[in-house]
């Protein structure tokens, strides 16, 4: 994924929110989780990822705090806020409708 | 909520980027380590894993840059970088930048200073509650006690209604006496104003009626200065006019009414049985409008009061109170007089600022056009046009805010001088101050100027007119930038013309005023007020003391003559009372004309230099026991006995007055003001009347006034320490003060017009030079093709003068239109004075010609070969 258009950016945002919906996590963990669950299709550039974290924090959908990992290392963790939860629901619905629409379009063509 | 989080984030990014970056670094480092460990788990050798981990982080795009962009404060950082760049640019061309900043700074400074004065004098709330509800009645200082009580009964809209007037009290101190300007008021005075005292209380109902104990309320200033700020002042007794009076209260520091010069307030003595109550018109009526009443109801009430007055009292035509009934708001009453003059000066200052802005705009536009190559380059390298526009705006704002800072400093340093030079009277000057609100306005003003200055270059940029232009085709007369330049020059010429016309008209007015025949000779005359008021000073003692003082003063070296008068011409108004003309039934009783009473001693006319027209002057022989005589002025003589000699005729002064025989007629004297109508004057001999307690000593003195004044004070104290000397002045000073407004306006307009002319010359010069510099090639070509240097000179001159001529014509047009506003300040000069207008136009055209001459000369000297070679 590049750093470019807002569609891609919006998708990345949604993926981050979804990942955090399950549990709070540090930045690297989120990147790994997205990669794993998408079947290695989506490999996120660190630049876009961390820029997205800051953007989402500005918008008040996630918050961050410093804590220790299981290995005792200091890392910054992110967690979903209530506003983020609401936003995720909205975005998911929007994405589903978009995907359905695209699918319908492709079916009609064939 | 989201907006707040966003804002908080941005503020942190703006002020603590270091901390945020350190956190980011740590976070990214953690990411690299985790990635490295994963690679090791997958079997990659540790060294290679470390390298790969780091490579994946840095990748194609630097993460830190992208993240910083996501912080949302890029605009601010860009702006700061632009400002630094602009400052570097200024340092590279210091002369040009300094000139521009100073020019704009002067314009801004003048405007800021004047804004400060206007805000603090005209706009700031008056020091009492709800000033809108307080209304002053018409016919100032003209109401009688009996009328006041009557109106109080009649009014439906005003509650409470009060009266006041001005008087002077002599405060008896330990070693000397001082005279304090006193407000004598009815009991409701402070209630109408809604003013509460700092200490003690204000008047109670009934304290303005006979039989009540004498009390007084002090002003803060009087309490501090004359009574030493005594903390136990309430309840203490002080001696006023020889009587012990109890101090019942002190007003807060910034309270004053009607002017800050009133040092204390005392209650009136409204005694229906006294003659003063019935016939002395000297009060001002004012009241507070009942809550909930509208404008219409107030007007109706005033009209009803006027009608009722007409029914209850009879008024002669000359002073009919039932006519012109109206009321003014307190603000109008207290500051209304200075508003027009202040606004005029402010308008002129704003025009000056406009000119300075135009100059700077032309300079910046020229510079931007110069850099069109640089700009094209940047655009080609990918700098968005928006970014470049922001850079121009940042440069213009840096310029204007720097100029604003200069202006603020100039305004602060020069504020006192400014206030002194403005026609602010009645102690309003004390209220003038610069406050934070004004500085905020200054900042806003400077920003607006910066944005305006950036307007033309940014518009050109955004429309792609700057990019892609070759440098030498910059601002030719035909090009758009050239047209803007010429437009700016035209505007400057117009503004400068307007200011010059105004200045010239005022110069002529003031000359006319100063040349007016006052009817007396002011130079050399010194005046000192003397007050012998006190209940412990009997009339004979007083008269004796005054005679002694006059004798001793006359004997002083350098004194050519000394005399008494009860009022000083020009400075003092004076009471006008009805005078019945015997033998003329039209001018008797209720239709008696009003005349000023002047109680003067015999030498008065000689000291003042007033010439006799017929009959004789008052003489030392006119004293108690001899025939009661009077000398009148010419206007009175002509009105009362048209075509006949008034000598030997008789008049009756006042309601219960004695009959006076006219023995002489003197020339007109400007008795109450320098301009305007002259009232009738009745001069009576000081010795023949019940000598007043207050007199003004006038003396014609050879040599400096100050030692004489000191000598008078000494003599008065030696003769009787209960007599106080007050308000020393000279007649030339009095006349100058009376003419203060036009004199000060003349100063300002002349100053502004000169500055405007200077700015205009700079503007024409720089625009013309710039144009010539840009067109080296074209000019060289022209001359190589056979044009004579003289022709080139003429061409440049015409191009430079074109906008100047147009602008001057527009300025004259504006002057004609705006002349109406100026009428109030002009004397003896028509608002369309052709002399001033032609002189201004000539000055402008000459200045423009001179300014364009040097560049034109340079153009004509261009060597064709060199300029072509330089292309």
Tab-separated table of N, CA and C in Angstrom, chain A residues 26-28 31-32 35 43 45-47 49-51 53-54 57-61 66 69 73-76 78, chain B residues 2 5-6 9-10 23-24 26-28 30-31 33-35 37-38 41 56-57 61 63 66-67 70-72:
chain	number	residue	atom	x	y	z
A	26	UNK	N	0.543	-2.968	20.069
A	26	UNK	CA	1.537	-1.975	19.665
A	26	UNK	C	1.659	-1.943	18.138
A	27	UNK	N	2.353	-0.949	17.651
A	27	UNK	CA	2.378	-0.655	16.214
A	27	UNK	C	2.831	-1.821	15.356
A	28	UNK	N	3.920	-2.454	15.785
A	28	UNK	CA	4.437	-3.550	14.973
A	28	UNK	C	3.443	-4.706	14.942
A	31	UNK	N	0.760	-4.108	12.429
A	31	UNK	CA	1.232	-4.339	11.052
A	31	UNK	C	1.261	-5.823	10.742
A	32	UNK	N	1.797	-6.604	11.716
A	32	UNK	CA	1.891	-8.046	11.513
A	32	UNK	C	0.516	-8.672	11.395
A	35	UNK	N	-1.076	-8.032	8.044
A	35	UNK	CA	-0.414	-8.856	7.037
A	35	UNK	C	-0.904	-10.296	7.119
A	43	UNK	N	0.846	-5.661	2.462
A	43	UNK	CA	2.025	-5.389	3.273
A	43	UNK	C	2.120	-3.880	3.430
A	45	UNK	N	3.462	-0.252	4.330
A	45	UNK	CA	4.677	0.534	4.516
A	45	UNK	C	4.672	1.140	5.910
A	46	UNK	N	5.776	1.071	6.614
A	46	UNK	CA	5.798	1.658	7.961
A	46	UNK	C	5.421	3.147	7.952
A	47	UNK	N	5.849	3.853	6.919
A	47	UNK	CA	5.561	5.283	6.876
A	47	UNK	C	4.064	5.529	6.904
A	49	UNK	N	1.750	3.498	7.845
A	49	UNK	CA	1.157	2.973	9.068
A	49	UNK	C	1.245	3.987	10.198
A	50	UNK	N	2.455	4.458	10.429
A	50	UNK	CA	2.614	5.360	11.588
A	50	UNK	C	1.963	6.710	11.341
A	51	UNK	N	1.953	7.151	10.067
A	51	UNK	CA	1.202	8.372	9.769
A	51	UNK	C	-0.268	8.162	10.071
A	53	UNK	N	-1.542	6.080	12.295
A	53	UNK	CA	-1.738	6.086	13.752
A	53	UNK	C	-1.926	7.524	14.239
A	54	UNK	N	-1.065	8.424	13.768
A	54	UNK	CA	-1.152	9.802	14.246
A	54	UNK	C	-2.429	10.477	13.771
A	57	UNK	N	-5.262	9.191	15.865
A	57	UNK	CA	-5.216	9.777	17.208
A	57	UNK	C	-5.766	11.192	17.175
A	58	UNK	N	-5.367	11.961	16.163
A	58	UNK	CA	-5.886	13.333	16.030
A	58	UNK	C	-7.377	13.351	15.942
A	59	UNK	N	-7.914	12.359	15.236
A	59	UNK	CA	-9.363	12.370	15.065
A	59	UNK	C	-10.089	11.812	16.280
A	60	UNK	N	-9.345	11.298	17.223
A	60	UNK	CA	-9.955	10.854	18.472
A	60	UNK	C	-10.528	9.449	18.392
A	61	UNK	N	-10.109	8.629	17.378
A	61	UNK	CA	-10.677	7.292	17.269
A	61	UNK	C	-9.831	6.246	17.945
A	66	UNK	N	2.069	4.235	26.752
A	66	UNK	CA	3.297	3.451	26.807
A	66	UNK	C	3.133	2.344	27.837
A	69	UNK	N	5.877	-4.830	26.995
A	69	UNK	CA	5.436	-6.060	26.322
A	69	UNK	C	5.718	-7.256	27.233
A	73	UNK	N	9.852	-5.210	27.176
A	73	UNK	CA	10.348	-4.055	26.439
A	73	UNK	C	9.305	-2.944	26.431
A	74	UNK	N	9.767	-1.691	26.396
A	74	UNK	CA	8.854	-0.546	26.409
A	74	UNK	C	8.367	-0.289	24.989
A	75	UNK	N	7.019	-0.217	24.864
A	75	UNK	CA	6.464	0.040	23.539
A	75	UNK	C	5.219	0.908	23.664
A	76	UNK	N	4.841	1.525	22.549
A	76	UNK	CA	3.635	2.348	22.567
A	76	UNK	C	2.475	1.497	22.079
A	78	UNK	N	-1.724	1.037	21.239
A	78	UNK	CA	-2.892	1.774	20.792
A	78	UNK	C	-4.140	1.028	21.195
B	2	UNK	N	-14.314	15.749	18.986
B	2	UNK	CA	-13.261	15.408	18.044
B	2	UNK	C	-12.428	16.641	17.697
B	5	UNK	N	-9.842	17.257	20.424
B	5	UNK	CA	-8.707	16.343	20.377
B	5	UNK	C	-7.754	16.773	19.276
B	6	UNK	N	-8.332	17.092	18.130
B	6	UNK	CA	-7.540	17.520	16.992
B	6	UNK	C	-6.712	18.747	17.357
B	9	UNK	N	-3.894	18.047	19.733
B	9	UNK	CA	-2.809	17.371	19.036
B	9	UNK	C	-1.957	18.389	18.295
B	10	UNK	N	-2.632	19.265	17.562
B	10	UNK	CA	-1.895	20.232	16.754
B	10	UNK	C	-1.094	21.199	17.623
B	23	UNK	N	9.514	10.394	20.878
B	23	UNK	CA	8.613	9.248	21.049
B	23	UNK	C	8.540	8.444	19.773
B	24	UNK	N	8.415	9.141	18.660
B	24	UNK	CA	8.302	8.460	17.382
B	24	UNK	C	9.553	7.647	17.106
B	26	UNK	N	11.587	6.338	19.215
B	26	UNK	CA	11.607	5.150	20.060
B	26	UNK	C	10.665	4.084	19.517
B	27	UNK	N	9.488	4.570	19.083
B	27	UNK	CA	8.495	3.630	18.561
B	27	UNK	C	9.000	2.953	17.298
B	28	UNK	N	9.622	3.722	16.415
B	28	UNK	CA	10.124	3.153	15.171
B	28	UNK	C	11.279	2.180	15.440
B	30	UNK	N	11.619	0.349	18.070
B	30	UNK	CA	10.981	-0.878	18.559
B	30	UNK	C	10.517	-1.721	17.378
B	31	UNK	N	9.898	-1.040	16.392
B	31	UNK	CA	9.383	-1.731	15.216
B	31	UNK	C	10.521	-2.438	14.479
B	33	UNK	N	13.356	-3.470	15.687
B	33	UNK	CA	13.832	-4.610	16.479
B	33	UNK	C	12.909	-5.812	16.306
B	34	UNK	N	11.586	-5.551	16.390
B	34	UNK	CA	10.626	-6.650	16.276
B	34	UNK	C	10.736	-7.295	14.897
B	35	UNK	N	10.880	-6.495	13.877
B	35	UNK	CA	10.994	-7.007	12.526
B	35	UNK	C	12.271	-7.839	12.382
B	37	UNK	N	13.828	-9.415	14.774
B	37	UNK	CA	13.657	-10.693	15.483
B	37	UNK	C	12.852	-11.678	14.663
B	38	UNK	N	11.814	-11.166	13.975
B	38	UNK	CA	11.009	-12.077	13.177
B	38	UNK	C	11.849	-12.687	12.071
B	41	UNK	N	13.873	-15.358	13.425
B	41	UNK	CA	13.065	-16.572	13.646
B	41	UNK	C	12.854	-17.330	12.338
B	56	UNK	N	13.590	-2.219	5.619
B	56	UNK	CA	12.144	-2.227	5.458
B	56	UNK	C	11.508	-1.010	6.115
B	57	UNK	N	12.146	-0.523	7.171
B	57	UNK	CA	11.592	0.661	7.840
B	57	UNK	C	11.754	1.885	6.949
B	61	UNK	N	9.910	5.610	1.249
B	61	UNK	CA	9.529	6.923	1.789
B	61	UNK	C	10.002	7.017	3.234
B	63	UNK	N	9.790	7.546	6.858
B	63	UNK	CA	8.592	7.557	7.715
B	63	UNK	C	8.435	8.858	8.501
B	66	UNK	N	6.683	11.613	6.509
B	66	UNK	CA	5.264	11.343	6.259
B	66	UNK	C	4.457	11.545	7.543
B	67	UNK	N	5.020	11.052	8.628
B	67	UNK	CA	4.304	11.179	9.905
B	67	UNK	C	4.155	12.648	10.280
B	70	UNK	N	1.436	14.258	8.730
B	70	UNK	CA	0.130	13.881	9.270
B	70	UNK	C	-0.222	14.665	10.521
B	71	UNK	N	0.739	15.439	11.025
B	71	UNK	CA	0.455	16.180	12.246
B	71	UNK	C	-0.413	17.405	11.993
B	72	UNK	N	-0.542	17.810	10.742
B	72	UNK	CA	-1.513	18.866	10.423
B	72	UNK	C	-1.048	20.285	10.725
